[in-house]
Amino acid sequence: EVQLVESGGGLVQPGGSLRLSCTVAGFTYGSYPMSWVRQGPGKGLEWVSGISVSGDTAYAASVKGRFTISRDNTKNTLYLQMNSLKTEDTAMYYCAKSYTGVPPRGQGTQVTVSS
């Protein structure tokens, strides 16, 4: 059974940082590209970032230069380092077993950016 479990969300002030983690099980993690997507309040699902098997990365324009995706294949874990957070980054963040964010995805971790 494929499992993806996100963690690391929380409440942070504008300009702050958070690091999200996604721990996976049930598949050969190192053989799959992965991604992060998010859904803000009242908004649709937005692709945030993707990472290939070889470690190549891509970002949505809205987060480029502020967010960094990475993976540790020895720990079966995907990361999203988020710096210079803005109120518009408030969303539920999901990791996905794909480059484009299509399911399967985890249950999500909430990120709230507010003063």
PDB file of C-alpha atoms in Angstrom:
ATOM      1  CA  GLU A   1       0.000   0.000   0.000  1.00  0.00           C
ATOM      2  CA  VAL A   2       1.333   3.396  -1.012  1.00  0.00           C
ATOM      3  CA  GLN A   3       1.609   5.772   1.931  1.00  0.00           C
ATOM      4  CA  LEU A   4       2.649   9.435   1.949  1.00  0.00           C
ATOM      5  CA  VAL A   5       2.659  11.331   5.241  1.00  0.00           C
ATOM      6  CA  GLU A   6       3.334  15.064   5.342  1.00  0.00           C
ATOM      7  CA  SER A   7       4.509  16.956   8.401  1.00  0.00           C
ATOM      8  CA  GLY A   8       6.093  20.236   9.399  1.00  0.00           C
ATOM      9  CA  GLY A   9       3.258  22.644   8.791  1.00  0.00           C
ATOM     10  CA  GLY A  10       2.185  25.295  11.246  1.00  0.00           C
ATOM     11  CA  LEU A  11       1.612  28.965  11.892  1.00  0.00           C
ATOM     12  CA  VAL A  12       4.366  31.338  10.877  1.00  0.00           C
ATOM     13  CA  GLN A  13       4.675  35.088  10.474  1.00  0.00           C
ATOM     14  CA  PRO A  14       5.230  36.687   7.077  1.00  0.00           C
ATOM     15  CA  GLY A  15       8.886  36.497   6.191  1.00  0.00           C
ATOM     16  CA  GLY A  16       9.372  33.350   8.222  1.00  0.00           C
ATOM     17  CA  SER A  17      10.437  29.856   7.222  1.00  0.00           C
ATOM     18  CA  LEU A  18       9.159  26.317   7.492  1.00  0.00           C
ATOM     19  CA  ARG A  19      10.413  22.960   6.289  1.00  0.00           C
ATOM     20  CA  LEU A  20       7.848  20.403   5.228  1.00  0.00           C
ATOM     21  CA  SER A  21       8.606  16.698   5.134  1.00  0.00           C
ATOM     22  CA  CYS A  22       6.883  13.844   3.352  1.00  0.00           C
ATOM     23  CA  THR A  23       7.763  10.335   4.433  1.00  0.00           C
ATOM     24  CA  VAL A  24       6.711   7.581   2.079  1.00  0.00           C
ATOM     25  CA  ALA A  25       6.279   3.827   2.138  1.00  0.00           C
ATOM     26  CA  GLY A  26       4.918   1.078  -0.048  1.00  0.00           C
ATOM     27  CA  PHE A  27       6.923   1.788  -3.199  1.00  0.00           C
ATOM     28  CA  THR A  28      10.506   2.178  -4.374  1.00  0.00           C
ATOM     29  CA  TYR A  29      10.809   5.868  -3.536  1.00  0.00           C
ATOM     30  CA  GLY A  30      14.089   6.463  -5.358  1.00  0.00           C
ATOM     31  CA  SER A  31      12.578   5.308  -8.642  1.00  0.00           C
ATOM     32  CA  TYR A  32       9.819   7.925  -8.800  1.00  0.00           C
ATOM     33  CA  PRO A  33       9.678  11.649  -9.376  1.00  0.00           C
ATOM     34  CA  MET A  34       7.862  13.513  -6.627  1.00  0.00           C
ATOM     35  CA  SER A  35       6.160  16.841  -6.165  1.00  0.00           C
ATOM     36  CA  TRP A  36       4.411  19.239  -3.848  1.00  0.00           C
ATOM     37  CA  VAL A  37       1.037  20.800  -4.522  1.00  0.00           C
ATOM     38  CA  ARG A  38      -1.078  23.101  -2.402  1.00  0.00           C
ATOM     39  CA  GLN A  39      -4.640  24.281  -2.023  1.00  0.00           C
ATOM     40  CA  GLY A  40      -5.341  27.636  -0.481  1.00  0.00           C
ATOM     41  CA  PRO A  41      -8.642  28.628   1.116  1.00  0.00           C
ATOM     42  CA  GLY A  42     -11.271  28.902  -1.599  1.00  0.00           C
ATOM     43  CA  LYS A  43      -8.754  28.103  -4.318  1.00  0.00           C
ATOM     44  CA  GLY A  44      -8.026  25.213  -6.607  1.00  0.00           C
ATOM     45  CA  LEU A  45      -5.104  22.858  -6.418  1.00  0.00           C
ATOM     46  CA  GLU A  46      -1.807  24.499  -7.392  1.00  0.00           C
ATOM     47  CA  TRP A  47       1.360  22.668  -8.382  1.00  0.00           C
ATOM     48  CA  VAL A  48       4.258  24.055  -6.348  1.00  0.00           C
ATOM     49  CA  SER A  49       7.373  22.090  -7.214  1.00  0.00           C
ATOM     50  CA  GLY A  50       8.631  18.826  -8.656  1.00  0.00           C
ATOM     51  CA  ILE A  51      11.817  16.801  -8.422  1.00  0.00           C
ATOM     52  CA  SER A  52      12.971  14.102 -10.798  1.00  0.00           C
ATOM     53  CA  VAL A  53      14.607  10.807  -9.960  1.00  0.00           C
ATOM     54  CA  SER A  54      17.987  12.358 -10.781  1.00  0.00           C
ATOM     55  CA  GLY A  55      17.294  15.425  -8.643  1.00  0.00           C
ATOM     56  CA  ASP A  56      16.362  17.950 -11.288  1.00  0.00           C
ATOM     57  CA  THR A  57      13.898  20.458  -9.888  1.00  0.00           C
ATOM     58  CA  ALA A  58      11.229  22.845 -11.109  1.00  0.00           C
ATOM     59  CA  TYR A  59       9.117  25.456  -9.385  1.00  0.00           C
ATOM     60  CA  ALA A  60       5.973  27.445  -9.894  1.00  0.00           C
ATOM     61  CA  ALA A  61       6.701  31.079 -10.625  1.00  0.00           C
ATOM     62  CA  SER A  62       4.933  32.073  -7.414  1.00  0.00           C
ATOM     63  CA  VAL A  63       7.501  30.271  -5.235  1.00  0.00           C
ATOM     64  CA  LYS A  64      10.667  30.291  -7.340  1.00  0.00           C
ATOM     65  CA  GLY A  65      13.587  31.684  -5.409  1.00  0.00           C
ATOM     66  CA  ARG A  66      11.842  31.181  -2.057  1.00  0.00           C
ATOM     67  CA  PHE A  67      11.118  27.447  -1.919  1.00  0.00           C
ATOM     68  CA  THR A  68      13.543  24.548  -2.340  1.00  0.00           C
ATOM     69  CA  ILE A  69      12.497  20.964  -2.966  1.00  0.00           C
ATOM     70  CA  SER A  70      14.847  18.123  -2.119  1.00  0.00           C
ATOM     71  CA  ARG A  71      14.791  14.413  -1.522  1.00  0.00           C
ATOM     72  CA  ASP A  72      16.686  11.950   0.662  1.00  0.00           C
ATOM     73  CA  ASN A  73      16.396   8.535  -0.895  1.00  0.00           C
ATOM     74  CA  THR A  74      18.084   6.892   2.115  1.00  0.00           C
ATOM     75  CA  LYS A  75      15.269   8.129   4.339  1.00  0.00           C
ATOM     76  CA  ASN A  76      12.399   7.786   1.859  1.00  0.00           C
ATOM     77  CA  THR A  77      11.648  11.438   2.526  1.00  0.00           C
ATOM     78  CA  LEU A  78      10.790  14.449   0.406  1.00  0.00           C
ATOM     79  CA  TYR A  79      11.322  17.974   1.680  1.00  0.00           C
ATOM     80  CA  LEU A  80      10.117  21.477   0.908  1.00  0.00           C
ATOM     81  CA  GLN A  81      12.117  24.295   2.459  1.00  0.00           C
ATOM     82  CA  MET A  82       9.989  27.425   2.419  1.00  0.00           C
ATOM     83  CA  ASN A  83      11.603  30.794   3.077  1.00  0.00           C
ATOM     84  CA  SER A  84      10.327  34.363   2.914  1.00  0.00           C
ATOM     85  CA  LEU A  85       6.802  33.124   3.399  1.00  0.00           C
ATOM     86  CA  LYS A  86       3.921  35.336   2.352  1.00  0.00           C
ATOM     87  CA  THR A  87       0.294  35.378   3.435  1.00  0.00           C
ATOM     88  CA  GLU A  88      -0.646  34.024   0.016  1.00  0.00           C
ATOM     89  CA  ASP A  89       1.359  30.881   0.763  1.00  0.00           C
ATOM     90  CA  THR A  90      -1.320  29.911   3.287  1.00  0.00           C
ATOM     91  CA  ALA A  91      -2.621  26.534   2.116  1.00  0.00           C
ATOM     92  CA  MET A  92      -2.822  22.841   2.733  1.00  0.00           C
ATOM     93  CA  TYR A  93       0.324  21.311   1.284  1.00  0.00           C
ATOM     94  CA  TYR A  94       0.360  17.814  -0.186  1.00  0.00           C
ATOM     95  CA  CYS A  95       3.158  15.655  -1.498  1.00  0.00           C
ATOM     96  CA  ALA A  96       2.471  13.493  -4.526  1.00  0.00           C
ATOM     97  CA  LYS A  97       3.972  10.373  -6.064  1.00  0.00           C
ATOM     98  CA  SER A  98       4.417  12.046  -9.428  1.00  0.00           C
ATOM     99  CA  TYR A  99       6.161  15.037 -10.975  1.00  0.00           C
ATOM    100  CA  THR A 100       2.948  16.847 -11.792  1.00  0.00           C
ATOM    101  CA  GLY A 101       1.053  16.367  -8.565  1.00  0.00           C
ATOM    102  CA  VAL A 102      -1.438  13.779  -9.713  1.00  0.00           C
ATOM    103  CA  PRO A 103      -2.433  11.247  -7.064  1.00  0.00           C
ATOM    104  CA  PRO A 104      -1.612   9.361  -5.038  1.00  0.00           C
ATOM    105  CA  ARG A 105      -1.088  12.154  -2.538  1.00  0.00           C
ATOM    106  CA  GLY A 106      -0.844  12.351   1.212  1.00  0.00           C
ATOM    107  CA  GLN A 107      -3.377  13.817   3.623  1.00  0.00           C
ATOM    108  CA  GLY A 108      -1.626  17.161   3.731  1.00  0.00           C
ATOM    109  CA  THR A 109      -0.109  19.524   6.274  1.00  0.00           C
ATOM    110  CA  GLN A 110      -1.520  22.978   6.933  1.00  0.00           C
ATOM    111  CA  VAL A 111       0.652  26.059   6.517  1.00  0.00           C
ATOM    112  CA  THR A 112      -0.735  29.353   7.780  1.00  0.00           C
ATOM    113  CA  VAL A 113       1.189  32.560   7.229  1.00  0.00           C
ATOM    114  CA  SER A 114      -0.217  35.340   9.350  1.00  0.00           C
ATOM    115  CA  SER A 115       0.881  38.122  11.646  1.00  0.00           C
TER     116      SER A 115
END
